[in-house]
Amino acid sequence: MADHYELGIDASALDAIDMHVHLEVDSCGHGSLPDALTEASAKYFKSEDRTPSLDRIAEVYRELNMAAVVFTVDARTQLKHEPNSIPELIEGAARNNDVLIPFGSVDPRTGEDAIAGAKHQAVELGARGFKFHPSLQGFDPSNEQFYPLWETLQELGLPCIFHTGQNGMGAGLPGGYGIKLAYSNPLLLDAVAADFPGLQIIMAHPSVPWQDEANSIATHKSNVFIDLSGWSPKYFPESLVRLSNSVLQDKVLFGTDFPLITPQKWLGAFADLPLKDEVRPKILKDNAVRLLGLGG
C-alpha cells in the first residue's frame, strides 16, 4: 500500500499556494492522456516540459517557497485510457509533504466503483481533495446519477476542483478529440453547489466563454470558489479582475496549470493586474489556507 499522506506544510512560512498543478506521467512512463492529446495540449500552451516527475515538481515549488496542489484526472471511460497511478501520486506527495498537497480523482461514469475509489483515496491514502474534468471525462455534473458521488465527497469533507470553460485538451484536433465543451459550463455546477451546500467546489480557470456565469455562482454560493489557472493573468476577463478586487476577493485562488504555465510567468503577469495591495495576499495564499484547512 502507498504511504498515507500526512500534511507537513508550514503555511505561515510560504509565499504562495498553487491550487492547480498536473502530474502527467508516473514512474513507469505511463501518461495521463493518450499521446495525441498530450501533444496537442503541449502545442496549444507552448509548454517547455510537458511531463516533469513528481519529485521535480516538488523541487520547483520548494525553490519558489510555495506549496502546490497536485493531481491527475481519471477519464478512463471517455478516453479508453487508464490514468497514471493515483496511489503513486499520493505516495510521492507524502514523500514531499512539505510542499505538495495531493488531490485524488475518480471517473464518475464508473458508478459504485467511483464511490469506493474516492473513499479509498481519501481514507486509506490521504488525498486532501478531488479533481474532475467534466469535458474530458464526458459527463454532466448536474445529472442526478452522479449525486451519490457528490454526497460521498460532501461526507468526506474534502474540496473538489472542477474544470470549467475553454479546453486546452483536444484544442486544434478534429472534433476536439470528441471533447464537448458544454459539460464544462459552470452553470452545471450551480445545481451541485445548491444541492450539496457542504461540498466545497472550486471552479478551475477563468470560465471563458461563461465568465459572467462563474462570477455569479461564486458570488451567490458561499461554498464555491474560482481558481485562476490555465490563463496568463494578462488575458483574464475584465469582469473577473474587477470582482476579484471586490466581492470575490475571498473566493479566488492562485493557480497556474503547471507544467503548462510556470509560476514565474503567471506571477509576472499577475503583478501587472490592477489589484489592491490587500487583495493580492488573499489570492496568492490566504484564501487557499482557509479552504484547505492549513491554518494550524
CSV table of C-alpha atoms in Angstrom, one decimal:
chain,number,residue,atom,x,y,z
A,1,MET,CA,0.0,0.0,0.0
A,2,ALA,CA,1.2,3.5,-0.7
A,3,ASP,CA,2.3,5.6,2.2
A,4,HIS,CA,-0.6,7.5,3.8
A,5,TYR,CA,-0.2,11.2,3.1
A,6,GLU,CA,0.1,13.4,6.2
A,7,LEU,CA,0.2,17.2,5.8
A,8,GLY,CA,3.7,18.6,6.5
A,9,ILE,CA,3.2,22.2,5.2
A,10,ASP,CA,4.1,25.2,7.3
A,11,ALA,CA,1.7,27.6,5.6
A,12,SER,CA,2.9,30.6,7.6
A,13,ALA,CA,6.4,30.3,6.0
A,14,LEU,CA,5.1,30.1,2.4
A,15,ASP,CA,4.9,32.9,-0.2
A,16,ALA,CA,2.0,31.3,-2.1
A,17,ILE,CA,-0.1,28.1,-2.7
A,18,ASP,CA,-0.6,27.0,-6.3
A,19,MET,CA,-4.0,25.3,-6.4
A,20,HIS,CA,-3.7,23.7,-9.8
A,21,VAL,CA,-0.7,21.5,-10.8
A,22,HIS,CA,-0.9,18.4,-13.0
A,23,LEU,CA,1.2,15.3,-12.8
A,24,GLU,CA,1.1,13.9,-16.3
A,25,VAL,CA,3.3,10.8,-16.1
A,26,ASP,CA,4.1,8.1,-13.5
A,27,SER,CA,7.4,6.3,-12.8
A,28,CYS,CA,6.5,3.6,-15.3
A,29,GLY,CA,6.3,6.3,-18.1
A,30,HIS,CA,2.5,5.9,-18.4
A,31,GLY,CA,0.9,9.2,-19.3
A,32,SER,CA,-2.3,10.6,-18.0
A,33,LEU,CA,-3.6,11.2,-21.6
A,34,PRO,CA,-3.4,9.5,-25.0
A,35,ASP,CA,-0.4,10.7,-26.9
A,36,ALA,CA,-2.5,12.7,-29.3
A,37,LEU,CA,-4.0,14.8,-26.5
A,38,THR,CA,-0.7,15.3,-24.8
A,39,GLU,CA,1.0,16.5,-28.0
A,40,ALA,CA,-1.9,18.8,-28.9
A,41,SER,CA,-2.0,20.4,-25.4
A,42,ALA,CA,1.7,21.0,-25.4
A,43,LYS,CA,1.4,22.8,-28.7
A,44,TYR,CA,-1.6,24.8,-27.5
A,45,PHE,CA,0.1,26.0,-24.3
A,46,LYS,CA,3.6,26.2,-25.8
A,47,SER,CA,4.9,24.4,-22.7
A,48,GLU,CA,8.6,23.6,-22.5
A,49,ASP,CA,8.5,20.5,-20.3
A,50,ARG,CA,5.1,18.7,-20.5
A,51,THR,CA,5.9,15.8,-18.2
A,52,PRO,CA,8.1,16.6,-15.1
A,53,SER,CA,8.2,14.0,-12.4
A,54,LEU,CA,6.6,14.5,-9.1
A,55,ASP,CA,9.9,15.0,-7.4
A,56,ARG,CA,10.9,17.6,-10.0
A,57,ILE,CA,7.6,19.4,-9.4
A,58,ALA,CA,8.4,19.4,-5.7
A,59,GLU,CA,11.8,20.8,-6.4
A,60,VAL,CA,10.3,23.7,-8.4
A,61,TYR,CA,7.9,24.7,-5.7
A,62,ARG,CA,10.4,24.3,-2.9
A,63,GLU,CA,12.8,26.6,-4.7
A,64,LEU,CA,10.0,29.2,-5.1
A,65,ASN,CA,8.9,28.8,-1.4
A,66,MET,CA,5.5,27.7,-2.5
A,67,ALA,CA,3.2,24.7,-2.0
A,68,ALA,CA,1.2,23.1,-4.7
A,69,VAL,CA,-1.9,21.0,-5.0
A,70,VAL,CA,-1.1,18.2,-7.4
A,71,PHE,CA,-3.4,15.8,-9.2
A,72,THR,CA,-4.2,13.9,-12.4
A,73,VAL,CA,-7.6,13.1,-14.0
A,74,ASP,CA,-9.2,9.6,-14.3
A,75,ALA,CA,-11.1,9.7,-17.6
A,76,ARG,CA,-10.8,6.0,-18.4
A,77,THR,CA,-14.3,5.6,-19.8
A,78,GLN,CA,-14.3,8.6,-22.1
A,79,LEU,CA,-10.7,8.3,-23.3
A,80,LYS,CA,-10.3,4.5,-23.2
A,81,HIS,CA,-7.1,5.2,-21.4
A,82,GLU,CA,-6.1,4.3,-17.9
A,83,PRO,CA,-4.9,7.2,-15.8
A,84,ASN,CA,-1.4,7.5,-14.5
A,85,SER,CA,-1.1,6.0,-11.0
A,86,ILE,CA,-3.0,7.9,-8.4
A,87,PRO,CA,-1.7,5.9,-5.4
A,88,GLU,CA,1.8,6.6,-6.7
A,89,LEU,CA,1.0,10.3,-6.9
A,90,ILE,CA,-0.2,10.4,-3.3
A,91,GLU,CA,2.8,8.4,-2.2
A,92,GLY,CA,5.1,10.9,-3.9
A,93,ALA,CA,3.3,13.8,-2.3
A,94,ALA,CA,3.8,12.1,1.1
A,95,ARG,CA,7.5,12.0,0.3
A,96,ASN,CA,7.4,15.7,-0.4
A,97,ASN,CA,4.7,16.7,2.1
A,98,ASP,CA,6.5,20.0,2.9
A,99,VAL,CA,5.4,21.4,-0.5
A,100,LEU,CA,2.9,19.1,-2.1
A,101,ILE,CA,-0.8,18.5,-1.4
A,102,PRO,CA,-2.4,15.5,-3.3
A,103,PHE,CA,-5.9,15.5,-4.7
A,104,GLY,CA,-7.3,12.3,-5.9
A,105,SER,CA,-9.5,11.6,-9.0
A,106,VAL,CA,-12.2,9.0,-9.9
A,107,ASP,CA,-14.2,8.5,-13.1
A,108,PRO,CA,-17.8,9.4,-12.2
A,109,ARG,CA,-19.0,7.2,-15.0
A,110,THR,CA,-17.9,4.1,-13.2
A,111,GLY,CA,-20.7,4.4,-10.6
A,112,GLU,CA,-20.2,2.5,-7.4
A,113,ASP,CA,-16.5,1.9,-8.3
A,114,ALA,CA,-16.0,5.7,-8.3
A,115,ILE,CA,-17.6,6.0,-4.8
A,116,ALA,CA,-15.4,3.2,-3.5
A,117,GLY,CA,-12.3,4.6,-5.1
A,118,ALA,CA,-13.0,8.1,-3.6
A,119,LYS,CA,-13.3,6.6,-0.2
A,120,HIS,CA,-10.1,4.6,-0.6
A,121,GLN,CA,-8.1,7.5,-1.9
A,122,ALA,CA,-9.3,9.8,0.9
A,123,VAL,CA,-9.4,7.5,3.9
A,124,GLU,CA,-6.7,4.9,3.1
A,125,LEU,CA,-4.3,7.0,1.1
A,126,GLY,CA,-4.8,10.5,2.5
A,127,ALA,CA,-6.0,12.5,-0.6
A,128,ARG,CA,-6.9,16.0,0.5
A,129,GLY,CA,-9.4,16.7,-2.2
A,130,PHE,CA,-10.5,15.6,-5.7
A,131,LYS,CA,-10.1,16.8,-9.3
A,132,PHE,CA,-12.8,16.4,-12.0
A,133,HIS,CA,-12.8,17.5,-15.7
A,134,PRO,CA,-16.4,17.1,-16.9
A,135,SER,CA,-15.5,17.6,-20.6
A,136,LEU,CA,-12.5,15.3,-20.6
A,137,GLN,CA,-14.4,12.7,-18.5
A,138,GLY,CA,-17.5,13.1,-20.7
A,139,PHE,CA,-20.2,13.8,-18.0
A,140,ASP,CA,-22.7,16.4,-16.9
A,141,PRO,CA,-22.0,17.0,-13.1
A,142,SER,CA,-25.6,18.2,-12.6
A,143,ASN,CA,-27.1,14.9,-13.7
A,144,GLU,CA,-28.5,13.3,-10.6
A,145,GLN,CA,-27.0,9.9,-11.4
A,146,PHE,CA,-23.7,11.4,-10.1
A,147,TYR,CA,-25.3,12.7,-6.9
A,148,PRO,CA,-24.3,9.7,-4.7
A,149,LEU,CA,-20.7,10.5,-5.5
A,150,TRP,CA,-21.1,14.2,-4.5
A,151,GLU,CA,-22.9,13.0,-1.4
A,152,THR,CA,-19.9,10.8,-0.5
A,153,LEU,CA,-17.4,13.6,-1.1
A,154,GLN,CA,-19.5,16.0,1.0
A,155,GLU,CA,-19.4,13.5,3.8
A,156,LEU,CA,-15.7,13.1,3.5
A,157,GLY,CA,-15.4,16.9,3.8
A,158,LEU,CA,-12.9,17.4,1.0
A,159,PRO,CA,-12.9,20.1,-1.6
A,160,CYS,CA,-13.4,19.3,-5.3
A,161,ILE,CA,-11.8,21.1,-8.3
A,162,PHE,CA,-13.9,21.0,-11.5
A,163,HIS,CA,-12.6,22.2,-14.8
A,164,THR,CA,-14.7,24.9,-16.3
A,165,GLY,CA,-14.7,26.9,-19.6
A,166,GLN,CA,-12.5,26.6,-22.6
A,167,ASN,CA,-10.5,23.4,-23.1
A,168,GLY,CA,-6.8,23.2,-24.0
A,169,MET,CA,-7.3,19.4,-24.1
A,170,GLY,CA,-8.2,18.5,-27.7
A,171,ALA,CA,-7.7,22.0,-29.0
A,172,GLY,CA,-7.0,22.1,-32.7
A,173,LEU,CA,-7.8,18.4,-33.3
A,174,PRO,CA,-10.7,17.2,-35.5
A,175,GLY,CA,-13.8,17.4,-33.4
A,176,GLY,CA,-11.7,18.4,-30.5
A,177,TYR,CA,-11.0,14.7,-30.0
A,178,GLY,CA,-14.7,14.2,-29.1
A,179,ILE,CA,-14.4,16.5,-26.1
A,180,LYS,CA,-17.6,18.5,-25.5
A,181,LEU,CA,-17.2,22.0,-24.1
A,182,ALA,CA,-20.8,22.2,-22.8
A,183,TYR,CA,-20.0,19.8,-19.9
A,184,SER,CA,-17.6,22.5,-18.6
A,185,ASN,CA,-20.2,25.2,-18.4
A,186,PRO,CA,-20.0,26.4,-14.8
A,187,LEU,CA,-23.9,26.7,-14.6
A,188,LEU,CA,-23.9,22.9,-14.3
A,189,LEU,CA,-22.1,23.2,-11.0
A,190,ASP,CA,-24.6,25.6,-9.6
A,191,ALA,CA,-27.1,22.8,-9.1
A,192,VAL,CA,-24.4,20.7,-7.4
A,193,ALA,CA,-23.4,23.6,-5.1
A,194,ALA,CA,-27.1,24.2,-4.3
A,195,ASP,CA,-27.9,20.6,-3.5
A,196,PHE,CA,-24.7,19.9,-1.6
A,197,PRO,CA,-24.0,23.0,0.4
A,198,GLY,CA,-21.4,21.2,2.5
A,199,LEU,CA,-19.3,20.4,-0.6
A,200,GLN,CA,-16.6,23.0,-1.3
A,201,ILE,CA,-16.4,23.5,-5.1
A,202,ILE,CA,-13.5,25.1,-6.9
A,203,MET,CA,-14.3,26.2,-10.5
A,204,ALA,CA,-11.0,25.8,-12.2
A,205,HIS,CA,-9.8,28.6,-14.6
A,206,PRO,CA,-11.4,31.7,-15.9
A,207,SER,CA,-14.5,30.2,-17.3
A,208,VAL,CA,-14.4,31.7,-20.8
A,209,PRO,CA,-16.9,31.9,-22.6
A,210,TRP,CA,-19.0,31.7,-19.4
A,211,GLN,CA,-17.2,34.1,-17.1
A,212,ASP,CA,-20.3,36.0,-16.0
A,213,GLU,CA,-22.0,32.8,-15.0
A,214,ALA,CA,-19.0,31.7,-12.9
A,215,ASN,CA,-18.8,35.2,-11.3
A,216,SER,CA,-22.5,35.0,-10.4
A,217,ILE,CA,-22.3,31.5,-8.9
A,218,ALA,CA,-19.2,32.2,-6.8
A,219,THR,CA,-20.9,35.4,-5.6
A,220,HIS,CA,-24.1,33.6,-4.8
A,221,LYS,CA,-22.8,30.3,-3.2
A,222,SER,CA,-20.5,30.5,-0.2
A,223,ASN,CA,-19.2,27.0,-1.0
A,224,VAL,CA,-18.0,27.9,-4.5
A,225,PHE,CA,-14.5,29.3,-5.4
A,226,ILE,CA,-12.6,30.1,-8.5
A,227,ASP,CA,-9.0,29.2,-9.3
A,228,LEU,CA,-7.2,31.4,-11.7
A,229,SER,CA,-5.2,28.7,-13.5
A,230,GLY,CA,-4.8,28.0,-17.2
A,231,TRP,CA,-4.6,31.5,-18.4
A,232,SER,CA,-2.0,34.2,-18.2
A,233,PRO,CA,-3.4,37.0,-15.9
A,234,LYS,CA,-2.9,39.4,-18.8
A,235,TYR,CA,-5.8,37.6,-20.6
A,236,PHE,CA,-8.2,37.5,-17.7
A,237,PRO,CA,-11.7,38.7,-18.5
A,238,GLU,CA,-12.1,42.3,-17.1
A,239,SER,CA,-15.2,41.2,-15.0
A,240,LEU,CA,-13.1,38.6,-13.2
A,241,VAL,CA,-10.4,41.1,-12.3
A,242,ARG,CA,-12.9,43.7,-11.2
A,243,LEU,CA,-14.8,41.3,-8.9
A,244,SER,CA,-11.6,39.7,-7.6
A,245,ASN,CA,-10.8,43.2,-6.3
A,246,SER,CA,-14.2,43.4,-4.5
A,247,VAL,CA,-16.9,40.9,-3.8
A,248,LEU,CA,-14.8,37.9,-4.8
A,249,GLN,CA,-11.6,38.8,-3.1
A,250,ASP,CA,-12.1,36.0,-0.6
A,251,LYS,CA,-13.2,33.4,-3.2
A,252,VAL,CA,-10.4,33.5,-5.8
A,253,LEU,CA,-7.3,31.3,-5.7
A,254,PHE,CA,-3.8,31.4,-7.3
A,255,GLY,CA,-3.3,28.5,-9.7
A,256,THR,CA,-1.1,28.1,-12.7
A,257,ASP,CA,-1.8,24.8,-14.6
A,258,PHE,CA,1.8,23.9,-14.3
A,259,PRO,CA,3.6,22.4,-16.2
A,260,LEU,CA,1.6,24.1,-18.9
A,261,ILE,CA,2.2,27.5,-17.4
A,262,THR,CA,5.1,28.2,-15.0
A,263,PRO,CA,4.6,30.0,-11.7
A,264,GLN,CA,7.2,32.6,-12.8
A,265,LYS,CA,5.3,33.5,-15.9
A,266,TRP,CA,2.0,33.6,-14.2
A,267,LEU,CA,3.2,35.8,-11.3
A,268,GLY,CA,5.0,38.1,-13.7
A,269,ALA,CA,1.7,38.9,-15.4
A,270,PHE,CA,-0.3,38.9,-12.1
A,271,ALA,CA,1.9,41.7,-10.9
A,272,ASP,CA,0.5,44.0,-13.7
A,273,LEU,CA,-3.1,43.5,-12.7
A,274,PRO,CA,-4.9,46.5,-11.1
A,275,LEU,CA,-5.5,44.8,-7.8
A,276,LYS,CA,-5.5,46.3,-4.3
A,277,ASP,CA,-2.4,45.6,-2.2
A,278,GLU,CA,-4.6,43.9,0.5
A,279,VAL,CA,-6.2,41.6,-2.1
A,280,ARG,CA,-3.0,40.1,-3.6
A,281,PRO,CA,-2.0,38.0,-0.5
A,282,LYS,CA,-5.6,36.7,-0.2
A,283,ILE,CA,-5.4,35.4,-3.8
A,284,LEU,CA,-1.8,34.1,-3.5
A,285,LYS,CA,-2.2,32.2,-0.2
A,286,ASP,CA,-4.7,33.3,2.4
A,287,ASN,CA,-7.8,32.0,0.7
A,288,ALA,CA,-6.2,28.6,0.0
A,289,VAL,CA,-5.0,28.3,3.6
A,290,ARG,CA,-8.6,28.7,4.8
A,291,LEU,CA,-10.1,26.5,2.1
A,292,LEU,CA,-7.6,23.7,2.6
A,293,GLY,CA,-7.6,23.9,6.4
A,294,LEU,CA,-3.9,24.8,6.6
A,295,GLY,CA,-4.2,27.3,9.3
A,296,GLY,CA,-2.9,25.1,12.1
